JSON list of N, CA and C in Angstrom, two decimals:
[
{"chain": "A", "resi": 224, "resn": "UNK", "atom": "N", "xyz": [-75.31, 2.49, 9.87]},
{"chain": "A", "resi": 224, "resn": "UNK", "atom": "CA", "xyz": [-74.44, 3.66, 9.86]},
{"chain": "A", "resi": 224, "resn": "UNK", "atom": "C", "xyz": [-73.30, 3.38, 8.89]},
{"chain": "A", "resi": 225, "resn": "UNK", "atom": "N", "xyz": [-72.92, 4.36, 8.24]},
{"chain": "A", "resi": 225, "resn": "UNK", "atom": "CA", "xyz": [-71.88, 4.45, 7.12]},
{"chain": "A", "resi": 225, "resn": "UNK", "atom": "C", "xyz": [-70.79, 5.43, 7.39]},
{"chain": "A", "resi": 226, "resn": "UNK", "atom": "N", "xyz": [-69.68, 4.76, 6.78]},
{"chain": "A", "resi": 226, "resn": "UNK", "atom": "CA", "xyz": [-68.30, 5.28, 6.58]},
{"chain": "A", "resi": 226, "resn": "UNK", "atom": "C", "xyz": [-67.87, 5.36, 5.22]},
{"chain": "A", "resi": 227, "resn": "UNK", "atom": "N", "xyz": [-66.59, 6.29, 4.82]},
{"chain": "A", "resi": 227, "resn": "UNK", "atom": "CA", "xyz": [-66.09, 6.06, 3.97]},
{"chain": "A", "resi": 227, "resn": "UNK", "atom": "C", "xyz": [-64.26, 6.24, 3.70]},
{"chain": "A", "resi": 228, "resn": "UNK", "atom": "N", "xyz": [-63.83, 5.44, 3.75]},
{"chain": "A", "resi": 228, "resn": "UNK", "atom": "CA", "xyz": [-62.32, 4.87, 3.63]},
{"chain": "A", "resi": 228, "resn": "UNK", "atom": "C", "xyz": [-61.67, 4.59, 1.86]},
{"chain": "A", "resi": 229, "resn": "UNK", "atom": "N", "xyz": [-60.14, 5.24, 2.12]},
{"chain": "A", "resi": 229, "resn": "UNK", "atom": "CA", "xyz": [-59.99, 4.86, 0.70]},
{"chain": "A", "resi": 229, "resn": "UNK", "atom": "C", "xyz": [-59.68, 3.81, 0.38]},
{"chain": "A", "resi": 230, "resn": "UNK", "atom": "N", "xyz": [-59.59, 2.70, 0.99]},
{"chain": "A", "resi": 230, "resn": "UNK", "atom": "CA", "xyz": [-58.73, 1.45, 0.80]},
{"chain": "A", "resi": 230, "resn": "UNK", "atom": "C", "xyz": [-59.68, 0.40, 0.85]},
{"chain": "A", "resi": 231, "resn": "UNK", "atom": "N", "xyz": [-60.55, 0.00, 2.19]},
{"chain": "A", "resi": 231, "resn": "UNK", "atom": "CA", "xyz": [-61.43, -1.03, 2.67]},
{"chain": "A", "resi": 231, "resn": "UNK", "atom": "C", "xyz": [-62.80, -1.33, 1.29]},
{"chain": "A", "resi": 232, "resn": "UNK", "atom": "N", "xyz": [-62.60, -2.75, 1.77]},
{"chain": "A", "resi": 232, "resn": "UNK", "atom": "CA", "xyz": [-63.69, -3.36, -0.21]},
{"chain": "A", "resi": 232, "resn": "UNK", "atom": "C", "xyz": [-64.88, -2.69, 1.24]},
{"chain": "A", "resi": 233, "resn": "UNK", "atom": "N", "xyz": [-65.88, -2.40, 0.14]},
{"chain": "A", "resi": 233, "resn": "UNK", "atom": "CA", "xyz": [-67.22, -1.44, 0.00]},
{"chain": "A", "resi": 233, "resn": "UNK", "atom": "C", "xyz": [-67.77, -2.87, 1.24]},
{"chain": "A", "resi": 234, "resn": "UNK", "atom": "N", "xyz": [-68.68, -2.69, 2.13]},
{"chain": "A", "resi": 234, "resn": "UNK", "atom": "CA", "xyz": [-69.21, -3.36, 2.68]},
{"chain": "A", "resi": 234, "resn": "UNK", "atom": "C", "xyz": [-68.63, -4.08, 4.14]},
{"chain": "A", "resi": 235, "resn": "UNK", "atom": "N", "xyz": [-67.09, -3.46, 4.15]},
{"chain": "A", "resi": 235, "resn": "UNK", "atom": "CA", "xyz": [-66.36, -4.24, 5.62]},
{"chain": "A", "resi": 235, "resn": "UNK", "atom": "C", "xyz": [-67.00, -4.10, 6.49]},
{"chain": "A", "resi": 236, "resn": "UNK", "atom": "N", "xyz": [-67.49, -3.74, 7.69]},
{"chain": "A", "resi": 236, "resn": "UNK", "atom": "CA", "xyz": [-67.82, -3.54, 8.81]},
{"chain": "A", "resi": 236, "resn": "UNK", "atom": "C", "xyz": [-66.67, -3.14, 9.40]},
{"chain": "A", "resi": 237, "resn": "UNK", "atom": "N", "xyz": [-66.92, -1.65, 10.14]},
{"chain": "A", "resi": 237, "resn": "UNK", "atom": "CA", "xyz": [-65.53, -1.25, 10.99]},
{"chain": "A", "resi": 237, "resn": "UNK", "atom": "C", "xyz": [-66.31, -1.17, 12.38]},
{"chain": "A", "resi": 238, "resn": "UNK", "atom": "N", "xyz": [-65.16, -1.36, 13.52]},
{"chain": "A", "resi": 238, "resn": "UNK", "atom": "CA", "xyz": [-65.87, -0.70, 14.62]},
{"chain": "A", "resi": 238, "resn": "UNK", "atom": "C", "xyz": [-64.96, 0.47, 14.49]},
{"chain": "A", "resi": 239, "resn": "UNK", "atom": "N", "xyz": [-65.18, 1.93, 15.13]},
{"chain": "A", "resi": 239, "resn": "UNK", "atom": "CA", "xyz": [-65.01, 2.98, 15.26]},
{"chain": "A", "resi": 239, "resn": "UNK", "atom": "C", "xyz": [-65.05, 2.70, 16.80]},
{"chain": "A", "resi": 240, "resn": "UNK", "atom": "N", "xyz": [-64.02, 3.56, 17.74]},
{"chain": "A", "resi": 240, "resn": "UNK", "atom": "CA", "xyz": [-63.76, 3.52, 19.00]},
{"chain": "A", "resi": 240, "resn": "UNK", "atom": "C", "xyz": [-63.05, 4.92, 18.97]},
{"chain": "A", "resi": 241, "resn": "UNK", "atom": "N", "xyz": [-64.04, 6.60, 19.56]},
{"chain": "A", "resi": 241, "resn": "UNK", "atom": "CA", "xyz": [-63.34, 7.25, 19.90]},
{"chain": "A", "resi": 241, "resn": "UNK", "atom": "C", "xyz": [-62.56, 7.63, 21.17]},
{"chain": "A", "resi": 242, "resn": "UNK", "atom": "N", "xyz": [-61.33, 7.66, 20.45]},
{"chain": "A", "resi": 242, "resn": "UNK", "atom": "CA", "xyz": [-60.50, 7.83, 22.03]},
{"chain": "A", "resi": 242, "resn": "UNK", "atom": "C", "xyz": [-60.71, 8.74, 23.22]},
{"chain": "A", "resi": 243, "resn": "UNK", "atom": "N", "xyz": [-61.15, 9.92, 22.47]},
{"chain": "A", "resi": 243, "resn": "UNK", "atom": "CA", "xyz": [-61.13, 10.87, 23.81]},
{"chain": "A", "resi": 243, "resn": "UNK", "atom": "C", "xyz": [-62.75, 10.13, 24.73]},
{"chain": "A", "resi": 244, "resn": "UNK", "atom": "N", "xyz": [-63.58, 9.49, 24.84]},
{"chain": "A", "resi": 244, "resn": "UNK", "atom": "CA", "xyz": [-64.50, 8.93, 25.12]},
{"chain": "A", "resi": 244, "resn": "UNK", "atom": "C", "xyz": [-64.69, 7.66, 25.27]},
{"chain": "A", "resi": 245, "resn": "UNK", "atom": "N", "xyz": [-64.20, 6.53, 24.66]},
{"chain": "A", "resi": 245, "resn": "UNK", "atom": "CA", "xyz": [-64.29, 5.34, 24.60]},
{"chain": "A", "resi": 245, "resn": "UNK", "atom": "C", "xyz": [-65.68, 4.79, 23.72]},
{"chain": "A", "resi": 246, "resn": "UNK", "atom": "N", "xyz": [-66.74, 5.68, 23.96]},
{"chain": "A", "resi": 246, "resn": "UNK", "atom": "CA", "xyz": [-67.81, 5.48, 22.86]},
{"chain": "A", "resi": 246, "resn": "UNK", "atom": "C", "xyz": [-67.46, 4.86, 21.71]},
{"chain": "A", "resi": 247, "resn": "UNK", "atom": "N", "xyz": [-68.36, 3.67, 20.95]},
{"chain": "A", "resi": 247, "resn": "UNK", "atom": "CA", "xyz": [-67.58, 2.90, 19.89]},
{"chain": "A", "resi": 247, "resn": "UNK", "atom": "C", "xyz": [-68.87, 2.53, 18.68]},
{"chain": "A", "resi": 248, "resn": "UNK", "atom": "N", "xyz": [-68.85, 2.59, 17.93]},
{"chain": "A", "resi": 248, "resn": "UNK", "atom": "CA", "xyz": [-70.03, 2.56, 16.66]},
{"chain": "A", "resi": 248, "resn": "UNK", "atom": "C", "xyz": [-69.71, 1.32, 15.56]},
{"chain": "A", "resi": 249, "resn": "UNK", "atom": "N", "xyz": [-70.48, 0.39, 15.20]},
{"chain": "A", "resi": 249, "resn": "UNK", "atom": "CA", "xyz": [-69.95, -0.19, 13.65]},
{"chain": "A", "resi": 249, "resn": "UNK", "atom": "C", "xyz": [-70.40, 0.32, 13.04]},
{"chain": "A", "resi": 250, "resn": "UNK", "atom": "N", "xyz": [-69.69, 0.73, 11.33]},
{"chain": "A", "resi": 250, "resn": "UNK", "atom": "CA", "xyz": [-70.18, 1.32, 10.23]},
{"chain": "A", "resi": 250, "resn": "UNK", "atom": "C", "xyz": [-70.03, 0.33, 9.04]},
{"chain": "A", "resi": 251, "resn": "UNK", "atom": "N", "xyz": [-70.81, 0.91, 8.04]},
{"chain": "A", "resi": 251, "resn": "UNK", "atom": "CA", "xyz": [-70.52, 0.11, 6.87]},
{"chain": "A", "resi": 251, "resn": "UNK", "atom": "C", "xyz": [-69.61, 0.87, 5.94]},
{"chain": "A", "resi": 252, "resn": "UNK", "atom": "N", "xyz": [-68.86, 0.46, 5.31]},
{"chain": "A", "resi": 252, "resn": "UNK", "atom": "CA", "xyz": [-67.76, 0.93, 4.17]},
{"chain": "A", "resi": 252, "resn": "UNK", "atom": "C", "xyz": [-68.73, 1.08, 2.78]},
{"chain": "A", "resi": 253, "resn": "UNK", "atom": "N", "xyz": [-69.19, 2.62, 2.85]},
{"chain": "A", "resi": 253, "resn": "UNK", "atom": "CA", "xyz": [-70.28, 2.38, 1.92]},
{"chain": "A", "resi": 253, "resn": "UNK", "atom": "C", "xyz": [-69.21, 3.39, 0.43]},
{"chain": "A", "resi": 254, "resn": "UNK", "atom": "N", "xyz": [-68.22, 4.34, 0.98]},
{"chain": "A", "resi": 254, "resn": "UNK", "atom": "CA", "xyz": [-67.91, 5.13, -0.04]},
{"chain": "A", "resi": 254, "resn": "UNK", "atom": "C", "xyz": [-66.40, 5.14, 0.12]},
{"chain": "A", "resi": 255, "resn": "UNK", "atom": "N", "xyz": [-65.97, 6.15, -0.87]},
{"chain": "A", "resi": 255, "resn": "UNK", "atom": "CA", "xyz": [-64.23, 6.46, -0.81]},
{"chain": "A", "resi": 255, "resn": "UNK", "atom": "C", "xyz": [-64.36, 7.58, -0.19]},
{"chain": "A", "resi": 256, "resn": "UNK", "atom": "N", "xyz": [-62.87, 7.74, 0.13]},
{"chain": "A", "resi": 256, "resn": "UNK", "atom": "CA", "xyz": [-62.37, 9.42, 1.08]},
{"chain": "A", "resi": 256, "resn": "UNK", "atom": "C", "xyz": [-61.69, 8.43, 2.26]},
{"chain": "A", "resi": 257, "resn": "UNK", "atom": "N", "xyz": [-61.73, 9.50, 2.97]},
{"chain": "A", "resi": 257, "resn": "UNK", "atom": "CA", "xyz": [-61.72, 11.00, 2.72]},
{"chain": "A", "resi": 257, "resn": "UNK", "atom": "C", "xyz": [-60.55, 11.33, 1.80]},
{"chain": "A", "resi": 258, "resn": "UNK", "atom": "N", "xyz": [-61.15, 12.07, 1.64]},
{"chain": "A", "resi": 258, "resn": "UNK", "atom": "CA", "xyz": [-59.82, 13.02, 0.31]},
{"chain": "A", "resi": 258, "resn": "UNK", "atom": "C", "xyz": [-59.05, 14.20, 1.00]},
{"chain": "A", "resi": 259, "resn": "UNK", "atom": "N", "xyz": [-59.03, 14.47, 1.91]},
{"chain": "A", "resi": 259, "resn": "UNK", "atom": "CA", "xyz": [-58.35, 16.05, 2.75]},
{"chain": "A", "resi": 259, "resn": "UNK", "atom": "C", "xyz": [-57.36, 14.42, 3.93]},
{"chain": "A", "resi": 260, "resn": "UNK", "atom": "N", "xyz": [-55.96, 15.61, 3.62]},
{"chain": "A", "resi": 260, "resn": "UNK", "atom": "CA", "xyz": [-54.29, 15.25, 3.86]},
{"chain": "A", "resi": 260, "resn": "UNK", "atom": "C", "xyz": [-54.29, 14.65, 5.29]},
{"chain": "A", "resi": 261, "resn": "UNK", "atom": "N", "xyz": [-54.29, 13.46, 5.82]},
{"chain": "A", "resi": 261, "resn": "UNK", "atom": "CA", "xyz": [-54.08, 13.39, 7.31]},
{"chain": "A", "resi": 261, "resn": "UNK", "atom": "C", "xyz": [-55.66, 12.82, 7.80]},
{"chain": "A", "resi": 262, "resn": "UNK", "atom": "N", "xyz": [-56.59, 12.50, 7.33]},
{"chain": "A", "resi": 262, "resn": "UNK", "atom": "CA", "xyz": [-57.53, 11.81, 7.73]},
{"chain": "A", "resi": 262, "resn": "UNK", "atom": "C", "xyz": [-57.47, 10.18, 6.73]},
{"chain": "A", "resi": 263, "resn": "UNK", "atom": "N", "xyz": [-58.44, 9.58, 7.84]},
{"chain": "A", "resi": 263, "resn": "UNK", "atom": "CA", "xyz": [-58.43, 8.07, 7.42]},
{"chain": "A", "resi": 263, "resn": "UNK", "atom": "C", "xyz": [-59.73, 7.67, 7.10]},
{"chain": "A", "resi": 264, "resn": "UNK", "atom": "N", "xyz": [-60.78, 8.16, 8.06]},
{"chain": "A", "resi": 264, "resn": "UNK", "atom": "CA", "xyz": [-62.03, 7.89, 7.54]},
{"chain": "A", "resi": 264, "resn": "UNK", "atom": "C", "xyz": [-63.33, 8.74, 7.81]},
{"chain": "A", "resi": 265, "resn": "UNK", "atom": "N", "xyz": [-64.09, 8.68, 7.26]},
{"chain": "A", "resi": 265, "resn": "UNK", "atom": "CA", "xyz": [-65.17, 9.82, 6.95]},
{"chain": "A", "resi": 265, "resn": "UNK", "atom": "C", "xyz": [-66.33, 9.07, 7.54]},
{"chain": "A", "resi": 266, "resn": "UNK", "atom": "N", "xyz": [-66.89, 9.28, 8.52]},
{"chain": "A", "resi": 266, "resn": "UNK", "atom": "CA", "xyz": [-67.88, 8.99, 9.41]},
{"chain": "A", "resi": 266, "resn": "UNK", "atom": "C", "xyz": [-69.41, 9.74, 8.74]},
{"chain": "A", "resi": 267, "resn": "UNK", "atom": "N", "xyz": [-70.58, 8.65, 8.61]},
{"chain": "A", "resi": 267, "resn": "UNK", "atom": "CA", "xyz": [-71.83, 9.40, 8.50]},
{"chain": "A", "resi": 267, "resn": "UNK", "atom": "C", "xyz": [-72.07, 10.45, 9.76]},
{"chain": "A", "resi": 268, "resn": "UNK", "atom": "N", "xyz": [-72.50, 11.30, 9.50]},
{"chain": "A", "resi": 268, "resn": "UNK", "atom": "CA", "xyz": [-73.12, 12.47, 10.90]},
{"chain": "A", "resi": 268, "resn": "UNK", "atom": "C", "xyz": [-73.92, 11.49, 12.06]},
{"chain": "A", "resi": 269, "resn": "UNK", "atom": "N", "xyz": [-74.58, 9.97, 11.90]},
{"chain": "A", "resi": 269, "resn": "UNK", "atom": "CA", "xyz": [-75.56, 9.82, 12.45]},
{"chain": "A", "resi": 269, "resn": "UNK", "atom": "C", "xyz": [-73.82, 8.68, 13.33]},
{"chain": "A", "resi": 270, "resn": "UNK", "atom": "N", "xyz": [-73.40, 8.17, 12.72]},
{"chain": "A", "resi": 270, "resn": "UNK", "atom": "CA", "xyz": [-72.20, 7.59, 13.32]},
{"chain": "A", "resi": 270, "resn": "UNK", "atom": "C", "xyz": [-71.32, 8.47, 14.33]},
{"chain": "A", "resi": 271, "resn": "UNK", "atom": "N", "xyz": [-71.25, 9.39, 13.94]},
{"chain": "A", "resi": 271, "resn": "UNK", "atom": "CA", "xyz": [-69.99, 10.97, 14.51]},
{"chain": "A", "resi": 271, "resn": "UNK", "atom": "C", "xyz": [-71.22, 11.13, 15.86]},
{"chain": "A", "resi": 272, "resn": "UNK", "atom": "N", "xyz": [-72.40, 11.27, 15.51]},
{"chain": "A", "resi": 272, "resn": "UNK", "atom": "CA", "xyz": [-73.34, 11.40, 16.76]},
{"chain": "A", "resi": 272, "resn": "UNK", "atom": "C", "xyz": [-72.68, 10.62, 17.66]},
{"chain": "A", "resi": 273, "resn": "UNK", "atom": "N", "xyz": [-73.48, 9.41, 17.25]},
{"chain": "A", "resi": 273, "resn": "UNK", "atom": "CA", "xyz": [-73.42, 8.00, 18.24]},
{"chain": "A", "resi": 273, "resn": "UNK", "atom": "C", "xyz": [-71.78, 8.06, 19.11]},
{"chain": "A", "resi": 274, "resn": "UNK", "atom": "N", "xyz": [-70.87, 8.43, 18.56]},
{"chain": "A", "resi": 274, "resn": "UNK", "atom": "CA", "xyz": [-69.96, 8.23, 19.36]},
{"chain": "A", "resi": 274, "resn": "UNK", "atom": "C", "xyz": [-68.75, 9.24, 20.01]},
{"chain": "A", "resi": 275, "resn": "UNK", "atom": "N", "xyz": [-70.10, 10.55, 20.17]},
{"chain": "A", "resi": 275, "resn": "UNK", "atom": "CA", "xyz": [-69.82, 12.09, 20.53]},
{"chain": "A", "resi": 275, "resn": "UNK", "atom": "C", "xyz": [-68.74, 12.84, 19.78]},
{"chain": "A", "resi": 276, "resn": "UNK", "atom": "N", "xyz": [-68.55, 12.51, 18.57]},
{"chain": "A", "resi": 276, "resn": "UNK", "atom": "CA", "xyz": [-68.05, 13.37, 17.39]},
{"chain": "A", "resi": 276, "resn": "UNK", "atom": "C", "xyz": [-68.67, 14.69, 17.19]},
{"chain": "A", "resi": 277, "resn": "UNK", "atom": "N", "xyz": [-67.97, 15.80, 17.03]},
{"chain": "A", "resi": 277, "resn": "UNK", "atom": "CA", "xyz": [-68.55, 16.98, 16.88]},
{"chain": "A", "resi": 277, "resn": "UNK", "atom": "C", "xyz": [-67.63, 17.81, 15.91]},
{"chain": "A", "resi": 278, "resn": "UNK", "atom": "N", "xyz": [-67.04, 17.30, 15.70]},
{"chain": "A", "resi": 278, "resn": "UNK", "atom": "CA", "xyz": [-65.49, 17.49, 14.54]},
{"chain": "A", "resi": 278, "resn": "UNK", "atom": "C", "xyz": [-64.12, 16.52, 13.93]},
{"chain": "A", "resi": 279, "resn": "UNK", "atom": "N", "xyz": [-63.33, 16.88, 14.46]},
{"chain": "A", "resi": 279, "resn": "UNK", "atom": "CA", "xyz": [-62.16, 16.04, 13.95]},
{"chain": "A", "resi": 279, "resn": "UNK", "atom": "C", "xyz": [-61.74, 15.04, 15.50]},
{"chain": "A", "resi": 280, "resn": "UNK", "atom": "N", "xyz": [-61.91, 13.98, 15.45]},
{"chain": "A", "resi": 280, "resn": "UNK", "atom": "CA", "xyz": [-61.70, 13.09, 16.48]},
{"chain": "A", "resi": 280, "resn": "UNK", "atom": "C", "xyz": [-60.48, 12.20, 16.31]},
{"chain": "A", "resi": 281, "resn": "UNK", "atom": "N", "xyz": [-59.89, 11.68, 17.42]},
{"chain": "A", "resi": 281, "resn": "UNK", "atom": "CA", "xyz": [-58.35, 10.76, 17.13]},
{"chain": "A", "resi": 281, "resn": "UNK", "atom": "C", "xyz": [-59.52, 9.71, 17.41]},
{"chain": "A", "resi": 282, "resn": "UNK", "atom": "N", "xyz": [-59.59, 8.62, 16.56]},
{"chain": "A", "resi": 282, "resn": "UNK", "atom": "CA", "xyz": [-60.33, 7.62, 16.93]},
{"chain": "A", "resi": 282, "resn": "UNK", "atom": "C", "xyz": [-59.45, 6.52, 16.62]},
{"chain": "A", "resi": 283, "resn": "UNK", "atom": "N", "xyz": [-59.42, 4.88, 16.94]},
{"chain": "A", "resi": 283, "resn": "UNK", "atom": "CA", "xyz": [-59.18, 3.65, 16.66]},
{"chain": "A", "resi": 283, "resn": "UNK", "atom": "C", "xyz": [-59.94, 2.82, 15.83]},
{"chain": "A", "resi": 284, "resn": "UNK", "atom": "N", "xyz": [-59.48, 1.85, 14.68]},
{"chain": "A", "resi": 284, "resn": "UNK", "atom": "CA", "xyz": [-60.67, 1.28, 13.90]},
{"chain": "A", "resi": 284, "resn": "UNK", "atom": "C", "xyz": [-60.05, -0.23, 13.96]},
{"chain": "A", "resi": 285, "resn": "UNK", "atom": "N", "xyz": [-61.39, -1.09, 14.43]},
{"chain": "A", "resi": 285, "resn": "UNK", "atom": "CA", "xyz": [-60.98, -2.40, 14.04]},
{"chain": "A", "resi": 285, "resn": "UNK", "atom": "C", "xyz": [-61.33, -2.67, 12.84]},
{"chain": "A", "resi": 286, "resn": "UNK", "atom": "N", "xyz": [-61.26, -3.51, 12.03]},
{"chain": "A", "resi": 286, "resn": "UNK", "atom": "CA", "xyz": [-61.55, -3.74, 10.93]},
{"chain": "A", "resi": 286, "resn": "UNK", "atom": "C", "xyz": [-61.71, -5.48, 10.29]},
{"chain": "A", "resi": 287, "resn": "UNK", "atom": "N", "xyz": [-61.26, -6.04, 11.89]},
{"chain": "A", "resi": 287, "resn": "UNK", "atom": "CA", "xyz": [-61.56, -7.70, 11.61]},
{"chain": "A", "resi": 287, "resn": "UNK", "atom": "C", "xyz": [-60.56, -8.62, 11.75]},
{"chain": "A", "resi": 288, "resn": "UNK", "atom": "N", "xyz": [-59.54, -9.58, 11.93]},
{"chain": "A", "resi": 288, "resn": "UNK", "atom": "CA", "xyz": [-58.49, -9.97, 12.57]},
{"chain": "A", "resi": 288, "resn": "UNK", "atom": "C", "xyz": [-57.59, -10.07, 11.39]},
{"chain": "A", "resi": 289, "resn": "UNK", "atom": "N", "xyz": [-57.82, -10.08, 10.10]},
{"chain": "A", "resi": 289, "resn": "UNK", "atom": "CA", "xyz": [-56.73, -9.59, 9.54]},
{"chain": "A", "resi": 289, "resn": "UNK", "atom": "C", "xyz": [-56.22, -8.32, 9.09]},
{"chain": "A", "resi": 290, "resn": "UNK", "atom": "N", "xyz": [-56.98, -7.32, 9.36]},
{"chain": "A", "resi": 290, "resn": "UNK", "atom": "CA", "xyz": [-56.91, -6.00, 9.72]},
{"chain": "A", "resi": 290, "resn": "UNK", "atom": "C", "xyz": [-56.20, -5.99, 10.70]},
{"chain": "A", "resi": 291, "resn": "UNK", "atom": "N", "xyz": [-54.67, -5.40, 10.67]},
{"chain": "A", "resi": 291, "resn": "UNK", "atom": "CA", "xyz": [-53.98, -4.83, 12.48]},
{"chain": "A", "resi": 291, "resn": "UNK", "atom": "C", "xyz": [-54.94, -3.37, 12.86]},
{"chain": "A", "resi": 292, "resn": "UNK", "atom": "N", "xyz": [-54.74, -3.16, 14.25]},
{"chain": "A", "resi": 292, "resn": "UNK", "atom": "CA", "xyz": [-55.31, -1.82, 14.86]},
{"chain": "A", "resi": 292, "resn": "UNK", "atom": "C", "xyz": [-54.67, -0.63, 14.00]},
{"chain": "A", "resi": 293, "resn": "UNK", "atom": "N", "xyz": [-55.56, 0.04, 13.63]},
{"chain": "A", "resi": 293, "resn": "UNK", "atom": "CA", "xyz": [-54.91, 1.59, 12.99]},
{"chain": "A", "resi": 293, "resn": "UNK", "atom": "C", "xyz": [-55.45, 2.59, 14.20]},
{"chain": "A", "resi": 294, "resn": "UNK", "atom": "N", "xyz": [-54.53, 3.44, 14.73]},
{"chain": "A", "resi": 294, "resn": "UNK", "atom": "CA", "xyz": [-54.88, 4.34, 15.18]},
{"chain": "A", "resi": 294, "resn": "UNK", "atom": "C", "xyz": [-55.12, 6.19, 14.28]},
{"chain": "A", "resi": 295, "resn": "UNK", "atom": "N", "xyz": [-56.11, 6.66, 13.80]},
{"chain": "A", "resi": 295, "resn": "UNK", "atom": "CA", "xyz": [-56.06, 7.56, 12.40]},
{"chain": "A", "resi": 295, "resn": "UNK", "atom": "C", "xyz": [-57.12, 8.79, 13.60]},
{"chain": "A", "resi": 296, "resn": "UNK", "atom": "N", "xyz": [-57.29, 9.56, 12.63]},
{"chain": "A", "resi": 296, "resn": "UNK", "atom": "CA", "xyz": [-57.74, 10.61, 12.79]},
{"chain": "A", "resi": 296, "resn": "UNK", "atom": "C", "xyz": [-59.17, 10.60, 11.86]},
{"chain": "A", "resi": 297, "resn": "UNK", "atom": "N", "xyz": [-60.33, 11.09, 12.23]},
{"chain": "A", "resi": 297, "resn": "UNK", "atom": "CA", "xyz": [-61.72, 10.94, 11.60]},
{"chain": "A", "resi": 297, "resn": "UNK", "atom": "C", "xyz": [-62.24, 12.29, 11.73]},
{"chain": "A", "resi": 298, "resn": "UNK", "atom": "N", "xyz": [-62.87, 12.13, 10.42]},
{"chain": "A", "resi": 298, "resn": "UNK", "atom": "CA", "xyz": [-63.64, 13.71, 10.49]},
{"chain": "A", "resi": 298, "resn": "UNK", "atom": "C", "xyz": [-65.54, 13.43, 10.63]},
{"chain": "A", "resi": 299, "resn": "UNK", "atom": "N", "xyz": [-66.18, 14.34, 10.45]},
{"chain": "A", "resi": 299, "resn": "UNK", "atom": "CA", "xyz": [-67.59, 14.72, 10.60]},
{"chain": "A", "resi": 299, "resn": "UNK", "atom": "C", "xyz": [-67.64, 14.97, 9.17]},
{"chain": "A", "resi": 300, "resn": "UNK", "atom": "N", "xyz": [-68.14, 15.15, 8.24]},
{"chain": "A", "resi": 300, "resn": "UNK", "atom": "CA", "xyz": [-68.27, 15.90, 6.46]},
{"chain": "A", "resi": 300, "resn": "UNK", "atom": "C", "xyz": [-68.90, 16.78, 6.76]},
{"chain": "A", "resi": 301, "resn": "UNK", "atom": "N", "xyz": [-68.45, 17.48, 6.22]},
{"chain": "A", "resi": 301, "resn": "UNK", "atom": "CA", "xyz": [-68.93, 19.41, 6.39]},
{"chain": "A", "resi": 301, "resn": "UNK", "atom": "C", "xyz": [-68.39, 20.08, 7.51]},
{"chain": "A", "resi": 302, "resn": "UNK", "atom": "N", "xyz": [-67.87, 19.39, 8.48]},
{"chain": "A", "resi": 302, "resn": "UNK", "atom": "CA", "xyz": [-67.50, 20.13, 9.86]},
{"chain": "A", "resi": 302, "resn": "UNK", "atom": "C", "xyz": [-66.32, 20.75, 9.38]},
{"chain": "A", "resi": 303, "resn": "UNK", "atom": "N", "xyz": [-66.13, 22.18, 10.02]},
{"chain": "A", "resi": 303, "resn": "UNK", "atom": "CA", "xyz": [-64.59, 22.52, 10.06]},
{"chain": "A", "resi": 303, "resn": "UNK", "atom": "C", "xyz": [-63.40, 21.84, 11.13]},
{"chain": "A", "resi": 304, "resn": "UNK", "atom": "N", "xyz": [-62.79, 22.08, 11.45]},
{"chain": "A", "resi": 304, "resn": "UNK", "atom": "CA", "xyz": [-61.35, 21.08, 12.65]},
{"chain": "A", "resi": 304, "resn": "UNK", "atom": "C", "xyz": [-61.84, 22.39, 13.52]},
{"chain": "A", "resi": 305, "resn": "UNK", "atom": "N", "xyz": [-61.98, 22.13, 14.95]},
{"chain": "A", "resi": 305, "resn": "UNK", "atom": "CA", "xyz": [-62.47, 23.29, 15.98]},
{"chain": "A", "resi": 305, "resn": "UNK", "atom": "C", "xyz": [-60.95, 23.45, 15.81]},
{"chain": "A", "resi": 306, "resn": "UNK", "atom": "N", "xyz": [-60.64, 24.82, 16.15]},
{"chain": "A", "resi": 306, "resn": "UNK", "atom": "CA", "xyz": [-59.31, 25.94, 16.32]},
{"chain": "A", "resi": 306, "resn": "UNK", "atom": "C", "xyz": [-59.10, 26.12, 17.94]}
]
C-alpha cells in the first residue's frame, strides 16, 4: 500500500493510525502531495479502505523513531471532504 507526502525520502514506511477508529495501515512513500492547503498525506484508496477512510480523516503517522508523532489530516484522491 502507498502514500504520498511532500517531505518523506520515497520509500519510508509510515504507519497510518486513524483516529476516529484506531484502525492502522503501513504505506510506502511512493509519491509527492498532497498539494491541496491543510492536508499532510495522500493515502492509496486500497490503504483509505484498510483503515475505514471514506474521505478526509484526522489520522496520526509514525514514521520511525527519528520521526516525532505528527498528528495531520489525510485525504482519499478524488474524494470530496463530506459537508
Amino acid at each position: 500500500m502507498t502514500a504520498g507526502h511532500r517531505t518523506l525520502p520515497f520509500g519510508t514506511k509510515v504507519e497510518v493510525v486513524n483516529l476516529r477508529n484506531g484502525r492502522a495501515v503501513t504505506v510506502k512513500i511512493t509519491d509527492r502531495g498532497p498539494f491541496t492547503r491543510g492536508r499532510v498525506i495522500d493515502l492509496s484508496r486500497a490503504a483509505a479502505r484498510a483503515i475505514g477512510m471514506t474521505g478526509i480523516d484526522e489520522v496520526a503517522l509514525y514514521a520511525g523513531p527519528q520521526t516525532p508523532e505528527v498528528t495531520a489530516t489525510g485525504s482519499v484522491a478524488g474524494r470530496p471532504r463530506p459537508r
